[in-house]
PDB file of C-alpha atoms in Angstrom:
ATOM      1  CA  MET V   1     -29.998  -6.786  18.556  1.00  0.00           C
ATOM      2  CA  ASN V   2     -27.220  -4.691  19.953  1.00  0.00           C
ATOM      3  CA  LEU V   3     -25.291  -6.771  21.759  1.00  0.00           C
ATOM      4  CA  ALA V   4     -23.068  -6.041  24.505  1.00  0.00           C
ATOM      5  CA  VAL V   5     -20.687  -8.103  25.968  1.00  0.00           C
ATOM      6  CA  PHE V   6     -19.508  -8.083  29.387  1.00  0.00           C
ATOM      7  CA  ILE V   7     -15.679 -10.252  30.292  1.00  0.00           C
ATOM      8  CA  SER V   8     -13.003 -10.615  33.051  1.00  0.00           C
ATOM      9  CA  GLY V   9     -10.807 -12.468  32.252  1.00  0.00           C
ATOM     10  CA  GLY V  10      -9.123 -14.058  28.566  1.00  0.00           C
ATOM     11  CA  GLY V  11     -12.729 -13.879  26.255  1.00  0.00           C
ATOM     12  CA  SER V  12     -12.744 -17.101  24.881  1.00  0.00           C
ATOM     13  CA  ASN V  13     -16.426 -16.774  24.516  1.00  0.00           C
ATOM     14  CA  PHE V  14     -16.268 -13.456  23.809  1.00  0.00           C
ATOM     15  CA  LYS V  15     -13.892 -14.108  20.532  1.00  0.00           C
ATOM     16  CA  ALA V  16     -16.348 -17.298  19.909  1.00  0.00           C
ATOM     17  CA  LEU V  17     -19.412 -14.782  19.253  1.00  0.00           C
ATOM     18  CA  ILE V  18     -17.171 -12.078  17.455  1.00  0.00           C
ATOM     19  CA  ASP V  19     -16.211 -15.004  14.814  1.00  0.00           C
ATOM     20  CA  ALA V  20     -19.864 -16.115  14.635  1.00  0.00           C
ATOM     21  CA  GLN V  21     -21.278 -12.721  13.645  1.00  0.00           C
ATOM     22  CA  ASN V  22     -18.517 -12.354  11.393  1.00  0.00           C
ATOM     23  CA  SER V  23     -19.496 -15.787   9.523  1.00  0.00           C
ATOM     24  CA  GLY V  24     -23.124 -14.583   9.570  1.00  0.00           C
ATOM     25  CA  PHE V  25     -24.250 -16.759  12.287  1.00  0.00           C
ATOM     26  CA  PHE V  26     -26.906 -14.770  13.579  1.00  0.00           C
ATOM     27  CA  ASP V  27     -27.358 -10.912  12.779  1.00  0.00           C
ATOM     28  CA  SER V  28     -27.144 -10.197  16.111  1.00  0.00           C
ATOM     29  CA  LYS V  29     -24.105  -6.989  16.294  1.00  0.00           C
ATOM     30  CA  ILE V  30     -21.738  -6.953  19.550  1.00  0.00           C
ATOM     31  CA  ASN V  31     -21.616  -3.313  20.151  1.00  0.00           C
ATOM     32  CA  TYR V  32     -20.041  -2.426  23.145  1.00  0.00           C
ATOM     33  CA  VAL V  33     -17.943  -4.728  25.671  1.00  0.00           C
ATOM     34  CA  VAL V  34     -17.611  -3.893  29.231  1.00  0.00           C
ATOM     35  CA  ALA V  35     -14.918  -4.968  31.646  1.00  0.00           C
ATOM     36  CA  ASN V  36     -14.704  -4.579  35.016  1.00  0.00           C
ATOM     37  CA  LYS V  37     -10.824  -4.634  34.915  1.00  0.00           C
ATOM     38  CA  ASP V  38      -8.377  -4.448  32.362  1.00  0.00           C
ATOM     39  CA  ALA V  39      -8.923  -8.275  30.696  1.00  0.00           C
ATOM     40  CA  ALA V  40      -6.814  -9.868  28.467  1.00  0.00           C
ATOM     41  CA  GLY V  41      -9.527 -10.665  26.464  1.00  0.00           C
ATOM     42  CA  LEU V  42     -10.276  -6.490  25.322  1.00  0.00           C
ATOM     43  CA  ARG V  43      -7.893  -7.362  22.769  1.00  0.00           C
ATOM     44  CA  TYR V  44     -10.536  -8.688  20.555  1.00  0.00           C
ATOM     45  CA  ALA V  45     -12.559  -5.597  20.899  1.00  0.00           C
ATOM     46  CA  ARG V  46      -9.491  -3.849  20.076  1.00  0.00           C
ATOM     47  CA  ASP V  47      -8.901  -6.189  17.493  1.00  0.00           C
ATOM     48  CA  ASN V  48     -12.206  -6.072  16.024  1.00  0.00           C
ATOM     49  CA  ASN V  49     -12.748  -1.865  16.283  1.00  0.00           C
ATOM     50  CA  ILE V  50     -15.597  -2.958  19.004  1.00  0.00           C
ATOM     51  CA  ASP V  51     -15.834   0.304  21.640  1.00  0.00           C
ATOM     52  CA  TYR V  52     -15.722  -0.623  24.969  1.00  0.00           C
ATOM     53  CA  LEU V  53     -15.160   0.499  28.369  1.00  0.00           C
ATOM     54  CA  ILE V  54     -13.842  -0.612  31.344  1.00  0.00           C
ATOM     55  CA  SER V  55     -15.224   0.498  34.783  1.00  0.00           C
ATOM     56  CA  LYS V  56     -17.138  -0.709  37.919  1.00  0.00           C
ATOM     57  CA  ASP V  57     -19.118   2.681  38.074  1.00  0.00           C
ATOM     58  CA  GLU V  58     -22.473   0.897  37.342  1.00  0.00           C
ATOM     59  CA  ASP V  59     -23.974   4.212  36.308  1.00  0.00           C
ATOM     60  CA  GLU V  60     -21.633   5.452  33.916  1.00  0.00           C
ATOM     61  CA  ILE V  61     -21.978   1.387  32.361  1.00  0.00           C
ATOM     62  CA  ILE V  62     -25.781   2.252  32.288  1.00  0.00           C
ATOM     63  CA  LYS V  63     -25.530   5.372  30.277  1.00  0.00           C
ATOM     64  CA  ASN V  64     -22.632   3.909  27.515  1.00  0.00           C
ATOM     65  CA  LEU V  65     -25.264   0.764  27.326  1.00  0.00           C
ATOM     66  CA  LYS V  66     -28.338   3.380  26.767  1.00  0.00           C
ATOM     67  CA  GLU V  67     -25.776   5.573  23.921  1.00  0.00           C
ATOM     68  CA  TYR V  68     -24.718   1.830  21.914  1.00  0.00           C
ATOM     69  CA  ASP V  69     -28.616   1.104  21.990  1.00  0.00           C
ATOM     70  CA  ILE V  70     -28.189  -2.400  23.725  1.00  0.00           C
ATOM     71  CA  ASP V  71     -31.494  -5.179  23.486  1.00  0.00           C
ATOM     72  CA  LEU V  72     -29.029  -7.243  25.539  1.00  0.00           C
ATOM     73  CA  ILE V  73     -26.168  -8.122  27.990  1.00  0.00           C
ATOM     74  CA  VAL V  74     -24.090 -11.284  27.814  1.00  0.00           C
ATOM     75  CA  LEU V  75     -21.650 -12.318  30.326  1.00  0.00           C
ATOM     76  CA  ALA V  76     -19.201 -14.109  29.189  1.00  0.00           C
ATOM     77  CA  GLY V  77     -17.110 -15.309  32.498  1.00  0.00           C
ATOM     78  CA  TYR V  78     -17.730 -11.641  34.000  1.00  0.00           C
ATOM     79  CA  LEU V  79     -17.363 -12.510  37.182  1.00  0.00           C
ATOM     80  CA  VAL V  80     -19.526  -9.085  38.867  1.00  0.00           C
ATOM     81  CA  LYS V  81     -22.505  -9.950  40.005  1.00  0.00           C
ATOM     82  CA  ILE V  82     -24.898  -7.991  38.352  1.00  0.00           C
ATOM     83  CA  SER V  83     -27.344  -4.967  40.208  1.00  0.00           C
ATOM     84  CA  LYS V  84     -30.674  -4.812  40.121  1.00  0.00           C
ATOM     85  CA  LYS V  85     -30.272  -1.053  38.840  1.00  0.00           C
ATOM     86  CA  ILE V  86     -28.720  -2.757  35.946  1.00  0.00           C
ATOM     87  CA  LEU V  87     -31.018  -6.079  35.527  1.00  0.00           C
ATOM     88  CA  ASP V  88     -34.334  -3.481  35.002  1.00  0.00           C
ATOM     89  CA  GLU V  89     -32.950  -1.253  32.387  1.00  0.00           C
ATOM     90  CA  PHE V  90     -31.352  -4.054  30.077  1.00  0.00           C
ATOM     91  CA  THR V  91     -32.257  -7.928  29.669  1.00  0.00           C
ATOM     92  CA  VAL V  92     -28.798  -9.842  30.378  1.00  0.00           C
ATOM     93  CA  ILE V  93     -28.136 -13.686  30.000  1.00  0.00           C
ATOM     94  CA  ASN V  94     -25.071 -15.722  31.615  1.00  0.00           C
ATOM     95  CA  ILE V  95     -23.332 -18.798  30.440  1.00  0.00           C
ATOM     96  CA  HIS V  96     -22.249 -20.926  33.464  1.00  0.00           C
ATOM     97  CA  PRO V  97     -19.754 -24.139  32.857  1.00  0.00           C
ATOM     98  CA  SER V  98     -21.992 -26.777  34.796  1.00  0.00           C
ATOM     99  CA  LEU V  99     -25.620 -27.790  34.280  1.00  0.00           C
ATOM    100  CA  LEU V 100     -27.126 -25.247  36.774  1.00  0.00           C
ATOM    101  CA  PRO V 101     -28.335 -25.816  39.681  1.00  0.00           C
ATOM    102  CA  LYS V 102     -26.087 -28.161  40.900  1.00  0.00           C
ATOM    103  CA  TYR V 103     -22.500 -26.429  40.798  1.00  0.00           C
ATOM    104  CA  GLY V 104     -23.926 -22.543  40.963  1.00  0.00           C
ATOM    105  CA  GLY V 105     -24.312 -20.082  43.329  1.00  0.00           C
ATOM    106  CA  LYS V 106     -21.848 -17.870  45.303  1.00  0.00           C
ATOM    107  CA  GLY V 107     -18.174 -18.593  44.818  1.00  0.00           C
ATOM    108  CA  PHE V 108     -18.543 -20.690  41.490  1.00  0.00           C
ATOM    109  CA  TYR V 109     -17.031 -19.472  38.821  1.00  0.00           C
ATOM    110  CA  GLY V 110     -14.513 -21.391  36.258  1.00  0.00           C
ATOM    111  CA  MET V 111     -12.052 -23.748  36.977  1.00  0.00           C
ATOM    112  CA  ASN V 112     -13.815 -23.598  40.868  1.00  0.00           C
ATOM    113  CA  VAL V 113     -16.554 -25.412  39.677  1.00  0.00           C
ATOM    114  CA  HIS V 114     -14.795 -28.223  37.662  1.00  0.00           C
ATOM    115  CA  ASN V 115     -12.771 -28.395  40.975  1.00  0.00           C
ATOM    116  CA  ALA V 116     -16.023 -28.937  42.257  1.00  0.00           C
ATOM    117  CA  VAL V 117     -17.250 -31.417  39.478  1.00  0.00           C
ATOM    118  CA  PHE V 118     -13.907 -33.214  39.152  1.00  0.00           C
ATOM    119  CA  GLU V 119     -14.490 -34.417  42.946  1.00  0.00           C
ATOM    120  CA  ASN V 120     -17.708 -35.289  43.346  1.00  0.00           C
ATOM    121  CA  LYS V 121     -16.303 -37.966  40.668  1.00  0.00           C
ATOM    122  CA  GLU V 122     -19.323 -36.683  37.827  1.00  0.00           C
ATOM    123  CA  LYS V 123     -19.219 -38.989  34.994  1.00  0.00           C
ATOM    124  CA  ILE V 124     -21.561 -36.156  32.660  1.00  0.00           C
ATOM    125  CA  SER V 125     -20.953 -32.152  32.907  1.00  0.00           C
ATOM    126  CA  GLY V 126     -22.214 -29.489  30.626  1.00  0.00           C
ATOM    127  CA  VAL V 127     -23.375 -25.625  30.339  1.00  0.00           C
ATOM    128  CA  THR V 128     -26.368 -23.532  31.036  1.00  0.00           C
ATOM    129  CA  VAL V 129     -27.623 -20.492  29.261  1.00  0.00           C
ATOM    130  CA  HIS V 130     -30.083 -18.638  31.639  1.00  0.00           C
ATOM    131  CA  PHE V 131     -31.425 -15.404  32.517  1.00  0.00           C
ATOM    132  CA  VAL V 132     -29.810 -13.334  34.615  1.00  0.00           C
ATOM    133  CA  ASN V 133     -31.837 -12.401  38.141  1.00  0.00           C
ATOM    134  CA  GLU V 134     -31.443 -10.935  40.999  1.00  0.00           C
ATOM    135  CA  ASN V 135     -30.012 -14.889  42.132  1.00  0.00           C
ATOM    136  CA  LEU V 136     -26.553 -15.386  41.586  1.00  0.00           C
ATOM    137  CA  ASP V 137     -27.585 -18.503  38.792  1.00  0.00           C
ATOM    138  CA  GLU V 138     -31.261 -18.896  39.281  1.00  0.00           C
ATOM    139  CA  GLY V 139     -32.830 -17.200  36.357  1.00  0.00           C
ATOM    140  CA  ASP V 140     -34.515 -19.434  33.826  1.00  0.00           C
ATOM    141  CA  VAL V 141     -33.119 -21.856  31.939  1.00  0.00           C
ATOM    142  CA  ILE V 142     -32.425 -20.647  28.110  1.00  0.00           C
ATOM    143  CA  LEU V 143     -30.650 -23.657  27.191  1.00  0.00           C
ATOM    144  CA  GLN V 144     -28.542 -26.774  28.723  1.00  0.00           C
ATOM    145  CA  LYS V 145     -25.871 -28.976  27.145  1.00  0.00           C
ATOM    146  CA  GLU V 146     -24.405 -32.193  28.555  1.00  0.00           C
ATOM    147  CA  VAL V 147     -20.810 -33.809  27.556  1.00  0.00           C
ATOM    148  CA  ASP V 148     -19.845 -36.889  28.964  1.00  0.00           C
ATOM    149  CA  ILE V 149     -16.749 -35.933  31.210  1.00  0.00           C
ATOM    150  CA  SER V 150     -16.631 -39.743  32.445  1.00  0.00           C
ATOM    151  CA  LYS V 151     -12.552 -40.645  30.796  1.00  0.00           C
ATOM    152  CA  CYS V 152     -11.329 -36.932  32.257  1.00  0.00           C
ATOM    153  CA  GLN V 153      -8.429 -37.278  35.044  1.00  0.00           C
ATOM    154  CA  SER V 154      -8.179 -33.880  36.106  1.00  0.00           C
ATOM    155  CA  ALA V 155     -10.512 -30.586  36.350  1.00  0.00           C
ATOM    156  CA  GLU V 156      -8.137 -28.842  34.132  1.00  0.00           C
ATOM    157  CA  GLU V 157      -9.708 -31.696  31.247  1.00  0.00           C
ATOM    158  CA  ILE V 158     -13.592 -31.183  32.652  1.00  0.00           C
ATOM    159  CA  SER V 159     -12.236 -27.399  31.493  1.00  0.00           C
ATOM    160  CA  LYS V 160     -10.542 -28.322  28.061  1.00  0.00           C
ATOM    161  CA  GLU V 161     -13.921 -29.991  27.569  1.00  0.00           C
ATOM    162  CA  VAL V 162     -16.948 -28.119  28.919  1.00  0.00           C
ATOM    163  CA  LEU V 163     -15.238 -24.957  26.673  1.00  0.00           C
ATOM    164  CA  LYS V 164     -15.495 -26.786  23.519  1.00  0.00           C
ATOM    165  CA  ILE V 165     -19.493 -26.684  23.942  1.00  0.00           C
ATOM    166  CA  GLU V 166     -19.658 -23.632  25.337  1.00  0.00           C
ATOM    167  CA  HIS V 167     -19.036 -21.643  22.088  1.00  0.00           C
ATOM    168  CA  GLN V 168     -21.257 -23.761  20.018  1.00  0.00           C
ATOM    169  CA  THR V 169     -24.056 -23.343  22.784  1.00  0.00           C
ATOM    170  CA  LEU V 170     -23.440 -19.442  23.746  1.00  0.00           C
ATOM    171  CA  LYS V 171     -24.038 -18.555  19.737  1.00  0.00           C
ATOM    172  CA  GLU V 172     -27.401 -21.077  19.321  1.00  0.00           C
ATOM    173  CA  VAL V 173     -28.699 -18.853  22.280  1.00  0.00           C
ATOM    174  CA  ILE V 174     -28.359 -15.260  20.586  1.00  0.00           C
ATOM    175  CA  LYS V 175     -29.564 -16.887  17.692  1.00  0.00           C
ATOM    176  CA  LYS V 176     -32.544 -18.351  19.636  1.00  0.00           C
ATOM    177  CA  LEU V 177     -33.822 -14.960  21.049  1.00  0.00           C
ATOM    178  CA  GLU V 178     -33.041 -13.500  17.228  1.00  0.00           C
ATOM    179  CA  GLU V 179     -35.436 -16.255  15.836  1.00  0.00           C
ATOM    180  CA  ASP V 180     -37.896 -15.507  19.232  1.00  0.00           C
ATOM    181  CA  GLU V 181     -37.910 -11.942  18.941  1.00  0.00           C
ATOM    182  CA  CYS V 182     -39.058 -11.983  15.437  1.00  0.00           C
ATOM    183  CA  GLU V 183     -41.806 -14.061  16.303  1.00  0.00           C
ATOM    184  CA  HIS V 184     -43.319 -11.726  19.075  1.00  0.00           C
TER     185      HIS V 184
END
């Protein structure tokens, strides 16, 4: 599959996907990166000679994705809601730092999720990779992984524990989707 990765921040999940690709963990290729701003994670695109676009213009994004023959869009810390226009053209997956449906939806991203998890004294958190539909964080779940956070003393500690499993989970989903594609 030809992948496009959408980012808004530091790009640690994007870097994990590059590492997985370079190590042969999956056969898919990251052909393109889209960022809604000059995100720090774009350095990984530059360092790995992956073409990228900084844009919020849907028509420009769709045109470029088609030029790069994209099969799957991977949202990796992308903080813009994906429009119906893009969803009508492409399959999109997202990684979310909680066990959806808990702590999902409007306003629940990044540290906002971990703060809510900490304030509610949860003992288990985790990560969810799901298909994206028109409703925020409500698409079909592909894979969830739990992590024990009972010893975490802050939202920051929860964030670090969850991030440890995010990178592994996302690359496993790419491999799973490749295998599912081969079966069809």
